[in-house]
Amino acid sequence: MCKEDGVLNELSNQEGNSTLKQEEPEPLQIKQEPEPLPMKQENQLISHDQKLYSCKICDESFNQSSLLTTHMRTHMGKKPFTCSTCGRSYDHKAGLIYHMKVHSDEKPFSCTSCEKRYSSKFCLTRHMNSHTGQKPFSCETCGKAFRSNSDLLLHMNIHTGEKPFSCVTCGKNFTTKSNLVVHMRTHTCQKPFSCETCGKRFTTKSNLVVHMRSHTGQKPFSCETCSKSFRCQISLTLHMRTHTSDWPFSCGTCGKGFHEKRFLNDHKRTHTGEKPFSCGTCGKRFHQKAILTSHLRTHTDEKPFSCETCGKRFSQKGNLTSHMWTHTSEKSFSCETCGKRFRQKRHLTSHMWTHRSEKPFSCGFCGKRFHQKRYLNDHKGTHTGEKPFSCETCGKSFRWQSSLTHHLRTHTGKKPFLCGTCGKGFSYRSRLTDHMRTHTG
């Protein structure tokens, strides 16, 4: 048995025995074994910084036996103090008391600059750095700086790839214990954080905070380019890519680009035919969970998205967005080159390619050149006759996903483009545009 195992077993046996005699206790991990001291004398030793109690594993010394006992738990992984609200555990009672303030909403520490309040002095100190801009902790690998040492330690896992915290249920690994704790709630269905307004519950406090903004209308994250505001930082980050044309994830089959990897994974299934999401009512299968969610509303007739202008309700957010344009003629996105204006950013982005002279992608059959790889792949289909997008209902195949989407409306009867004047629906936006002229003359 190694030295460390012996020490841990010895301490574990001592802590597990609650009936140990008080007289003549066996010395606890002490290199020097002094005579037991009266409390007064022990306090005198503390004031003189004498440390008599040493850990045999790491040689760290303490001036009280209780501090050594607490320290030994860090080697054993033992955390006997558990929060009754969320289940988080701590190796000493002070840590639990400190943590309980999160649930009690007690926030005794306030910022002198903005009066924001915090449950701990540590959180306040880290917040204060947001006013001063101070980031004293820097990564030796890439030079990135952080406001707190804990943030730096979390960042370091990116370089090392270390994920020391493992889920005992599914084996998934995490870089931080807090991420593991949040993940464990997916197995227990525990959602300790509830919204006081609507009662909806969440696994993390941060998700609750973001949700609360849907009631207050608060959108604290603003785009410096177009001033559009968002409820959370990640939404702003994704939005910023619409200005930079940053598409970090591209499909190897058709070249289409995506802001997030999850959207790329969803898209890939349109090529592989994989449909892992099935409807429990009719058995129909889908390649995206979001499409399944929308489909389920056809059984329940649920329409959770309502227009604030006219009150009309929709089963899908995309249909509501399209409908909203019928109430406004505003075209807030303008081309800096020719001045042409557009209602939606994506239309401007597509238009911008018409001004670019560079066409780096050329067709091997006819030599025609294209701005983007996905346009080249679409073009190649005219030579090969390939039609990778097929209808599940009738089997008809199409060269483009958009053509399949339009075709599916012949089966579903869906008419997402609605006239704001008379309410008539159309399968295609172009037909709605033609119809609108009957009202304007």
Short mmCIF file of C-alpha atoms in Angstrom, two decimals:
data_model
loop_
_atom_site.label_atom_id
_atom_site.label_comp_id
_atom_site.label_asym_id
_atom_site.label_seq_id
_atom_site.Cartn_x
_atom_site.Cartn_y
_atom_site.Cartn_z
CA MET A 1 0.00 0.00 0.00
CA CYS A 2 1.36 3.42 -0.96
CA LYS A 3 1.90 6.20 1.57
CA GLU A 4 -1.06 8.27 0.34
CA ASP A 5 -3.52 5.35 0.41
CA GLY A 6 -2.47 4.54 3.93
CA VAL A 7 -3.02 8.08 5.14
CA LEU A 8 -6.42 8.37 3.48
CA ASN A 9 -7.62 5.03 4.84
CA GLU A 10 -6.49 6.01 8.30
CA LEU A 11 -8.31 9.35 8.17
CA SER A 12 -11.42 7.78 6.65
CA ASN A 13 -11.61 5.30 9.51
CA GLN A 14 -11.22 8.11 12.04
CA GLU A 15 -13.95 10.29 10.49
CA GLY A 16 -16.32 7.36 10.07
CA ASN A 17 -16.19 6.50 13.80
CA SER A 18 -18.42 8.93 15.68
CA THR A 19 -17.89 7.22 19.05
CA LEU A 20 -14.16 7.74 19.42
CA LYS A 21 -13.10 8.23 23.03
CA GLN A 22 -12.12 11.74 23.93
CA GLU A 23 -9.27 10.78 26.22
CA GLU A 24 -5.82 10.08 24.83
CA PRO A 25 -6.67 10.60 21.10
CA GLU A 26 -4.33 9.15 18.53
CA PRO A 27 -2.32 12.02 16.98
CA LEU A 28 -3.84 13.07 13.62
CA GLN A 29 -1.24 13.21 10.82
CA ILE A 30 1.35 14.98 12.95
CA LYS A 31 4.99 14.87 12.02
CA GLN A 32 5.98 16.22 15.44
CA GLU A 33 3.85 14.85 18.22
CA PRO A 34 3.65 17.51 20.95
CA GLU A 35 1.83 17.22 24.21
CA PRO A 36 -1.87 18.18 23.92
CA LEU A 37 -2.16 21.92 24.52
CA PRO A 38 -4.82 23.81 26.45
CA MET A 39 -6.97 26.10 24.28
CA LYS A 40 -5.22 29.20 25.58
CA GLN A 41 -1.81 27.87 24.60
CA GLU A 42 -3.09 26.74 21.19
CA ASN A 43 -4.37 30.27 20.55
CA GLN A 44 -0.96 31.61 21.51
CA LEU A 45 0.59 29.32 18.92
CA ILE A 46 -1.83 30.67 16.30
CA SER A 47 -0.79 34.22 17.02
CA HIS A 48 2.87 33.30 16.55
CA ASP A 49 2.14 31.50 13.23
CA GLN A 50 3.58 28.23 14.47
CA LYS A 51 2.23 25.33 12.39
CA LEU A 52 2.44 21.99 14.15
CA TYR A 53 -0.03 19.89 12.17
CA SER A 54 1.37 18.70 8.83
CA CYS A 55 -0.27 16.76 6.00
CA LYS A 56 1.74 13.63 5.17
CA ILE A 57 0.55 13.73 1.54
CA CYS A 58 1.47 17.26 0.45
CA ASP A 59 3.44 18.53 3.51
CA GLU A 60 1.15 21.55 3.99
CA SER A 61 1.10 22.61 7.65
CA PHE A 62 -1.62 23.99 9.90
CA ASN A 63 -1.78 25.48 13.38
CA GLN A 64 -5.01 23.67 14.33
CA SER A 65 -5.93 20.02 14.04
CA SER A 66 -9.42 20.94 12.76
CA LEU A 67 -7.87 22.79 9.81
CA LEU A 68 -5.79 19.73 8.98
CA THR A 69 -8.92 17.56 9.12
CA THR A 70 -10.71 19.88 6.70
CA HIS A 71 -7.66 19.95 4.42
CA MET A 72 -7.46 16.14 4.26
CA ARG A 73 -10.89 16.06 2.66
CA THR A 74 -9.41 17.72 -0.44
CA HIS A 75 -7.28 14.59 -0.95
CA MET A 76 -10.12 12.20 -0.22
CA GLY A 77 -12.68 14.03 -2.35
CA LYS A 78 -14.95 13.95 0.67
CA LYS A 79 -17.60 16.69 0.86
CA PRO A 80 -19.91 16.04 3.82
CA PHE A 81 -21.73 19.41 3.75
CA THR A 82 -24.55 19.32 1.19
CA CYS A 83 -26.99 22.04 0.11
CA SER A 84 -30.56 20.85 0.66
CA THR A 85 -31.83 23.09 -2.18
CA CYS A 86 -29.65 22.15 -5.16
CA GLY A 87 -27.53 19.25 -3.86
CA ARG A 88 -24.14 20.93 -4.25
CA SER A 89 -21.56 19.64 -1.74
CA TYR A 90 -18.64 21.25 0.08
CA ASP A 91 -15.67 20.01 2.06
CA HIS A 92 -16.19 22.53 4.87
CA LYS A 93 -19.20 24.13 6.52
CA ALA A 94 -18.10 27.68 5.75
CA GLY A 95 -18.28 26.91 2.02
CA LEU A 96 -21.87 25.68 2.38
CA ILE A 97 -22.90 28.78 4.38
CA TYR A 98 -21.26 30.96 1.73
CA HIS A 99 -23.15 29.07 -1.03
CA MET A 100 -26.57 29.25 0.71
CA LYS A 101 -26.67 33.00 0.06
CA VAL A 102 -27.33 32.17 -3.60
CA HIS A 103 -30.69 30.65 -2.65
CA SER A 104 -31.60 33.14 0.07
CA ASP A 105 -31.12 36.14 -2.24
CA GLU A 106 -29.06 37.73 0.52
CA LYS A 107 -26.64 40.12 -1.17
CA PRO A 108 -24.76 42.13 1.45
CA PHE A 109 -21.96 43.31 -0.88
CA SER A 110 -22.80 46.26 -3.15
CA CYS A 111 -20.85 47.93 -5.96
CA THR A 112 -20.05 51.59 -5.24
CA SER A 113 -20.10 52.40 -8.97
CA CYS A 114 -23.45 50.95 -10.10
CA GLU A 115 -25.01 49.76 -6.80
CA LYS A 116 -25.36 46.19 -8.12
CA ARG A 117 -25.39 43.73 -5.22
CA TYR A 118 -23.67 40.36 -4.74
CA SER A 119 -23.87 37.46 -2.31
CA SER A 120 -20.10 37.26 -1.84
CA LYS A 121 -17.13 39.59 -1.68
CA PHE A 122 -15.37 37.50 -4.32
CA CYS A 123 -18.21 38.07 -6.84
CA LEU A 124 -18.19 41.78 -6.02
CA THR A 125 -14.42 42.01 -6.56
CA ARG A 126 -14.70 40.26 -9.93
CA HIS A 127 -17.56 42.59 -10.91
CA MET A 128 -15.57 45.69 -9.92
CA ASN A 129 -12.99 44.74 -12.54
CA SER A 130 -15.71 45.23 -15.18
CA HIS A 131 -15.69 48.95 -14.30
CA THR A 132 -11.93 49.31 -14.14
CA GLY A 133 -11.24 47.02 -17.10
CA GLN A 134 -8.59 45.32 -15.00
CA LYS A 135 -7.74 41.75 -16.01
CA PRO A 136 -4.77 40.77 -13.84
CA PHE A 137 -4.76 37.05 -14.69
CA SER A 138 -3.30 36.15 -18.09
CA CYS A 139 -2.88 32.83 -19.91
CA GLU A 140 0.78 31.91 -20.50
CA THR A 141 -0.17 29.94 -23.62
CA CYS A 142 -2.19 32.45 -25.65
CA GLY A 143 -1.92 35.67 -23.62
CA LYS A 144 -5.66 36.09 -23.05
CA ALA A 145 -6.40 37.98 -19.82
CA PHE A 146 -9.13 37.39 -17.25
CA ARG A 147 -10.70 39.23 -14.32
CA SER A 148 -10.32 36.33 -11.88
CA ASN A 149 -8.00 33.39 -11.36
CA SER A 150 -10.95 30.98 -11.49
CA ASP A 151 -11.83 32.24 -15.00
CA LEU A 152 -8.21 31.70 -16.04
CA LEU A 153 -8.20 28.14 -14.69
CA LEU A 154 -11.38 27.35 -16.63
CA HIS A 155 -9.81 28.80 -19.78
CA MET A 156 -6.66 26.69 -19.38
CA ASN A 157 -8.74 23.55 -19.93
CA ILE A 158 -9.17 24.69 -23.55
CA HIS A 159 -5.43 24.24 -24.11
CA THR A 160 -4.98 21.08 -22.05
CA GLY A 161 -8.24 19.43 -23.13
CA GLU A 162 -8.58 18.23 -19.55
CA LYS A 163 -12.09 17.25 -18.44
CA PRO A 164 -11.63 15.88 -14.93
CA PHE A 165 -15.29 15.75 -13.92
CA SER A 166 -17.17 12.68 -15.14
CA CYS A 167 -20.90 11.85 -15.03
CA VAL A 168 -21.44 8.51 -13.27
CA THR A 169 -24.68 7.95 -15.22
CA CYS A 170 -23.60 8.40 -18.85
CA GLY A 171 -19.82 8.85 -18.60
CA LYS A 172 -19.75 12.29 -20.21
CA ASN A 173 -16.80 14.43 -19.05
CA PHE A 174 -16.71 18.13 -18.18
CA THR A 175 -14.05 20.77 -17.63
CA THR A 176 -15.69 22.14 -14.46
CA LYS A 177 -17.67 20.65 -11.61
CA SER A 178 -20.39 23.26 -12.02
CA ASN A 179 -20.97 22.08 -15.61
CA LEU A 180 -21.20 18.51 -14.33
CA VAL A 181 -23.73 19.55 -11.65
CA VAL A 182 -25.87 21.25 -14.31
CA HIS A 183 -25.57 18.19 -16.58
CA MET A 184 -26.64 15.82 -13.79
CA ARG A 185 -29.99 17.61 -13.68
CA THR A 186 -30.73 16.27 -17.17
CA HIS A 187 -30.78 12.79 -15.60
CA THR A 188 -32.70 13.76 -12.46
CA CYS A 189 -35.01 16.28 -14.25
CA GLN A 190 -34.20 18.64 -11.39
CA LYS A 191 -35.01 22.29 -12.14
CA PRO A 192 -34.40 24.25 -8.92
CA PHE A 193 -34.76 27.74 -10.39
CA SER A 194 -38.32 28.93 -11.07
CA CYS A 195 -39.73 32.09 -12.66
CA GLU A 196 -41.87 34.08 -10.22
CA THR A 197 -43.94 35.50 -13.10
CA CYS A 198 -44.99 32.40 -15.06
CA GLY A 199 -43.72 29.50 -12.94
CA LYS A 200 -41.47 28.03 -15.65
CA ARG A 201 -38.52 26.18 -14.13
CA PHE A 202 -34.87 25.99 -15.21
CA THR A 203 -31.80 23.87 -14.47
CA THR A 204 -29.49 26.89 -14.10
CA LYS A 205 -29.87 30.35 -12.63
CA SER A 206 -28.34 31.91 -15.75
CA ASN A 207 -31.10 30.42 -17.91
CA LEU A 208 -33.68 31.82 -15.49
CA VAL A 209 -32.07 35.28 -15.68
CA VAL A 210 -32.21 35.22 -19.50
CA HIS A 211 -35.83 33.99 -19.38
CA MET A 212 -36.86 36.79 -17.01
CA ARG A 213 -35.90 39.29 -19.70
CA SER A 214 -38.73 37.91 -21.85
CA HIS A 215 -41.11 39.35 -19.24
CA THR A 216 -39.29 42.63 -18.65
CA GLY A 217 -38.35 43.21 -22.29
CA GLN A 218 -34.77 43.89 -21.20
CA LYS A 219 -32.17 43.40 -23.95
CA PRO A 220 -28.83 44.48 -22.49
CA PHE A 221 -26.59 43.22 -25.32
CA SER A 222 -26.50 45.62 -28.30
CA CYS A 223 -24.87 45.32 -31.72
CA GLU A 224 -22.46 48.22 -32.35
CA THR A 225 -23.05 47.96 -36.10
CA CYS A 226 -26.85 48.08 -36.41
CA SER A 227 -27.90 48.75 -32.77
CA LYS A 228 -30.07 45.62 -32.63
CA SER A 229 -30.41 44.37 -29.04
CA PHE A 230 -30.50 40.87 -27.58
CA ARG A 231 -31.41 39.20 -24.29
CA CYS A 232 -28.19 37.15 -24.01
CA GLN A 233 -24.55 37.41 -25.08
CA ILE A 234 -24.58 34.29 -27.28
CA SER A 235 -27.41 35.72 -29.42
CA LEU A 236 -25.38 38.88 -29.97
CA THR A 237 -22.27 36.84 -30.85
CA LEU A 238 -24.19 34.85 -33.47
CA HIS A 239 -25.79 38.03 -34.82
CA MET A 240 -22.40 39.73 -35.25
CA ARG A 241 -21.46 37.09 -37.81
CA THR A 242 -24.17 38.45 -40.12
CA HIS A 243 -22.08 41.62 -40.39
CA THR A 244 -18.73 39.88 -40.84
CA SER A 245 -19.96 37.07 -43.13
CA ASP A 246 -18.22 34.69 -40.74
CA TRP A 247 -19.49 31.17 -41.42
CA PRO A 248 -17.07 28.96 -39.47
CA PHE A 249 -18.93 25.68 -40.10
CA SER A 250 -19.42 24.58 -43.72
CA CYS A 251 -21.00 21.48 -45.25
CA GLY A 252 -18.50 19.24 -47.05
CA THR A 253 -21.20 18.06 -49.45
CA CYS A 254 -22.76 21.29 -50.71
CA GLY A 255 -20.55 24.00 -49.18
CA LYS A 256 -23.35 25.77 -47.30
CA GLY A 257 -22.08 27.70 -44.28
CA PHE A 258 -23.50 27.93 -40.75
CA HIS A 259 -22.95 30.05 -37.66
CA GLU A 260 -23.13 27.09 -35.27
CA LYS A 261 -22.01 23.48 -35.46
CA ARG A 262 -25.43 22.21 -34.34
CA PHE A 263 -27.04 23.82 -37.39
CA LEU A 264 -24.43 22.17 -39.61
CA ASN A 265 -25.19 18.78 -38.02
CA ASP A 266 -28.91 19.30 -38.67
CA HIS A 267 -28.19 20.25 -42.27
CA LYS A 268 -25.97 17.20 -42.90
CA ARG A 269 -28.97 14.94 -42.29
CA THR A 270 -30.64 16.37 -45.40
CA HIS A 271 -27.85 14.66 -47.37
CA THR A 272 -27.60 11.41 -45.35
CA GLY A 273 -31.37 10.95 -44.98
CA GLU A 274 -30.99 10.35 -41.24
CA LYS A 275 -34.17 11.19 -39.29
CA PRO A 276 -33.68 10.50 -35.59
CA PHE A 277 -36.70 12.48 -34.34
CA SER A 278 -40.12 10.77 -34.58
CA CYS A 279 -43.66 11.94 -33.79
CA GLY A 280 -45.31 9.87 -31.05
CA THR A 281 -48.77 10.51 -32.54
CA CYS A 282 -48.41 9.66 -36.24
CA GLY A 283 -44.92 8.16 -36.41
CA LYS A 284 -43.58 10.65 -38.94
CA ARG A 285 -39.83 11.18 -38.66
CA PHE A 286 -37.74 14.34 -38.99
CA HIS A 287 -34.07 15.27 -39.32
CA GLN A 288 -34.34 18.20 -36.87
CA LYS A 289 -35.87 18.35 -33.41
CA ALA A 290 -37.16 21.87 -34.15
CA ILE A 291 -39.13 20.56 -37.14
CA LEU A 292 -40.61 17.80 -34.97
CA THR A 293 -41.63 20.42 -32.39
CA SER A 294 -43.36 22.45 -35.10
CA HIS A 295 -45.01 19.32 -36.48
CA LEU A 296 -46.43 18.35 -33.08
CA ARG A 297 -48.45 21.57 -33.12
CA THR A 298 -50.39 20.25 -36.12
CA HIS A 299 -51.86 17.67 -33.73
CA THR A 300 -52.49 20.07 -30.85
CA ASP A 301 -53.39 23.14 -32.97
CA GLU A 302 -51.12 25.11 -30.62
CA LYS A 303 -50.18 28.58 -31.89
CA PRO A 304 -47.81 30.11 -29.34
CA PHE A 305 -46.52 32.98 -31.51
CA SER A 306 -48.81 36.02 -31.75
CA CYS A 307 -48.52 39.27 -33.71
CA GLU A 308 -48.40 42.29 -31.39
CA THR A 309 -49.98 44.48 -34.08
CA CYS A 310 -53.08 42.52 -35.14
CA GLY A 311 -53.20 39.61 -32.68
CA LYS A 312 -52.99 36.87 -35.34
CA ARG A 313 -51.39 33.71 -33.99
CA PHE A 314 -48.95 31.29 -35.61
CA SER A 315 -47.63 27.80 -34.88
CA GLN A 316 -44.09 28.71 -35.99
CA LYS A 317 -41.94 31.71 -35.16
CA GLY A 318 -40.73 31.92 -38.77
CA ASN A 319 -44.30 32.37 -39.99
CA LEU A 320 -44.82 35.17 -37.46
CA THR A 321 -41.61 36.87 -38.64
CA SER A 322 -42.75 36.70 -42.26
CA HIS A 323 -46.17 38.02 -41.26
CA MET A 324 -44.68 41.00 -39.40
CA TRP A 325 -43.28 42.39 -42.66
CA THR A 326 -46.87 42.86 -43.89
CA HIS A 327 -47.32 45.60 -41.28
CA THR A 328 -44.29 47.64 -42.23
CA SER A 329 -42.74 48.95 -45.41
CA GLU A 330 -39.51 49.86 -43.62
CA LYS A 331 -36.31 48.69 -45.28
CA SER A 332 -33.67 49.27 -42.64
CA PHE A 333 -30.77 47.42 -44.30
CA SER A 334 -29.06 49.33 -47.11
CA CYS A 335 -26.27 48.39 -49.50
CA GLU A 336 -23.27 50.72 -49.06
CA THR A 337 -22.26 50.19 -52.70
CA CYS A 338 -25.46 50.95 -54.63
CA GLY A 339 -27.86 52.18 -51.95
CA LYS A 340 -30.49 49.50 -52.53
CA ARG A 341 -32.47 48.81 -49.36
CA PHE A 342 -33.82 45.57 -47.90
CA ARG A 343 -36.23 44.61 -45.13
CA GLN A 344 -34.13 41.70 -43.89
CA LYS A 345 -30.40 41.38 -43.28
CA ARG A 346 -30.17 38.05 -45.11
CA HIS A 347 -31.51 39.66 -48.27
CA LEU A 348 -28.83 42.34 -48.06
CA THR A 349 -26.14 39.69 -47.49
CA SER A 350 -27.24 37.80 -50.61
CA HIS A 351 -27.34 41.05 -52.60
CA MET A 352 -23.78 42.01 -51.60
CA TRP A 353 -22.39 39.10 -53.63
CA THR A 354 -23.55 40.83 -56.83
CA HIS A 355 -20.93 43.56 -56.23
CA ARG A 356 -18.01 41.24 -55.64
CA SER A 357 -15.80 40.75 -58.69
CA GLU A 358 -13.95 37.82 -57.15
CA LYS A 359 -15.34 34.41 -58.13
CA PRO A 360 -12.90 31.83 -56.78
CA PHE A 361 -15.03 28.71 -57.47
CA SER A 362 -15.08 27.45 -61.06
CA CYS A 363 -17.07 24.63 -62.68
CA GLY A 364 -14.94 21.78 -64.02
CA PHE A 365 -17.49 21.06 -66.76
CA CYS A 366 -18.04 24.47 -68.36
CA GLY A 367 -15.65 26.84 -66.58
CA LYS A 368 -18.36 29.10 -65.16
CA ARG A 369 -17.24 30.82 -61.96
CA PHE A 370 -19.10 31.53 -58.72
CA HIS A 371 -18.80 33.67 -55.59
CA GLN A 372 -19.56 30.82 -53.21
CA LYS A 373 -18.92 27.08 -53.22
CA ARG A 374 -22.57 26.29 -52.54
CA TYR A 375 -23.58 28.11 -55.73
CA LEU A 376 -21.01 26.07 -57.65
CA ASN A 377 -22.39 22.83 -56.21
CA ASP A 378 -25.92 23.90 -57.14
CA HIS A 379 -24.72 24.62 -60.68
CA LYS A 380 -22.95 21.26 -61.06
CA GLY A 381 -26.33 19.58 -60.73
CA THR A 382 -27.25 20.99 -64.16
CA HIS A 383 -24.42 18.88 -65.62
CA THR A 384 -24.74 15.72 -63.51
CA GLY A 385 -28.52 15.72 -63.14
CA GLU A 386 -28.06 15.03 -59.43
CA LYS A 387 -31.08 15.85 -57.25
CA PRO A 388 -30.11 15.13 -53.63
CA PHE A 389 -33.27 16.52 -51.99
CA SER A 390 -36.27 14.16 -52.17
CA CYS A 391 -39.87 14.42 -50.94
CA GLU A 392 -40.81 11.79 -48.34
CA THR A 393 -44.45 11.84 -49.41
CA CYS A 394 -44.29 11.34 -53.18
CA GLY A 395 -40.60 10.63 -53.81
CA LYS A 396 -40.06 13.56 -56.17
CA SER A 397 -36.46 14.83 -56.12
CA PHE A 398 -35.07 18.33 -56.35
CA ARG A 399 -31.75 19.98 -57.00
CA TRP A 400 -32.15 22.52 -54.19
CA GLN A 401 -33.45 22.40 -50.63
CA SER A 402 -35.54 25.53 -51.26
CA SER A 403 -37.32 23.80 -54.15
CA LEU A 404 -38.16 20.85 -51.90
CA THR A 405 -39.42 23.23 -49.20
CA HIS A 406 -41.75 24.92 -51.71
CA HIS A 407 -42.91 21.54 -53.04
CA LEU A 408 -43.79 20.23 -49.57
CA ARG A 409 -46.42 22.96 -49.29
CA THR A 410 -48.42 21.19 -52.01
CA HIS A 411 -48.83 18.28 -49.58
CA THR A 412 -49.28 20.21 -46.35
CA GLY A 413 -51.37 23.04 -47.78
CA LYS A 414 -49.23 25.43 -45.77
CA LYS A 415 -49.37 29.04 -46.93
CA PRO A 416 -46.91 30.96 -44.76
CA PHE A 417 -47.10 34.26 -46.65
CA LEU A 418 -50.19 36.14 -45.51
CA CYS A 419 -51.71 39.35 -46.79
CA GLY A 420 -51.90 41.91 -43.99
CA THR A 421 -54.92 43.57 -45.61
CA CYS A 422 -57.31 40.67 -46.29
CA GLY A 423 -55.59 37.73 -44.58
CA LYS A 424 -55.29 35.58 -47.73
CA GLY A 425 -52.40 33.12 -47.63
CA PHE A 426 -49.89 32.17 -50.31
CA SER A 427 -47.33 29.40 -50.73
CA TYR A 428 -44.74 31.73 -52.23
CA ARG A 429 -43.62 35.24 -51.30
CA SER A 430 -43.65 36.29 -54.97
CA ARG A 431 -47.35 35.44 -55.22
CA LEU A 432 -48.07 37.49 -52.11
CA THR A 433 -46.20 40.42 -53.68
CA ASP A 434 -48.31 40.13 -56.83
CA HIS A 435 -51.48 39.93 -54.74
CA MET A 436 -50.59 43.03 -52.70
CA ARG A 437 -50.79 45.08 -55.88
CA THR A 438 -54.53 44.36 -56.07
CA HIS A 439 -54.94 46.41 -52.89
CA THR A 440 -52.60 49.24 -53.84
CA GLY A 441 -53.75 49.50 -57.45
#
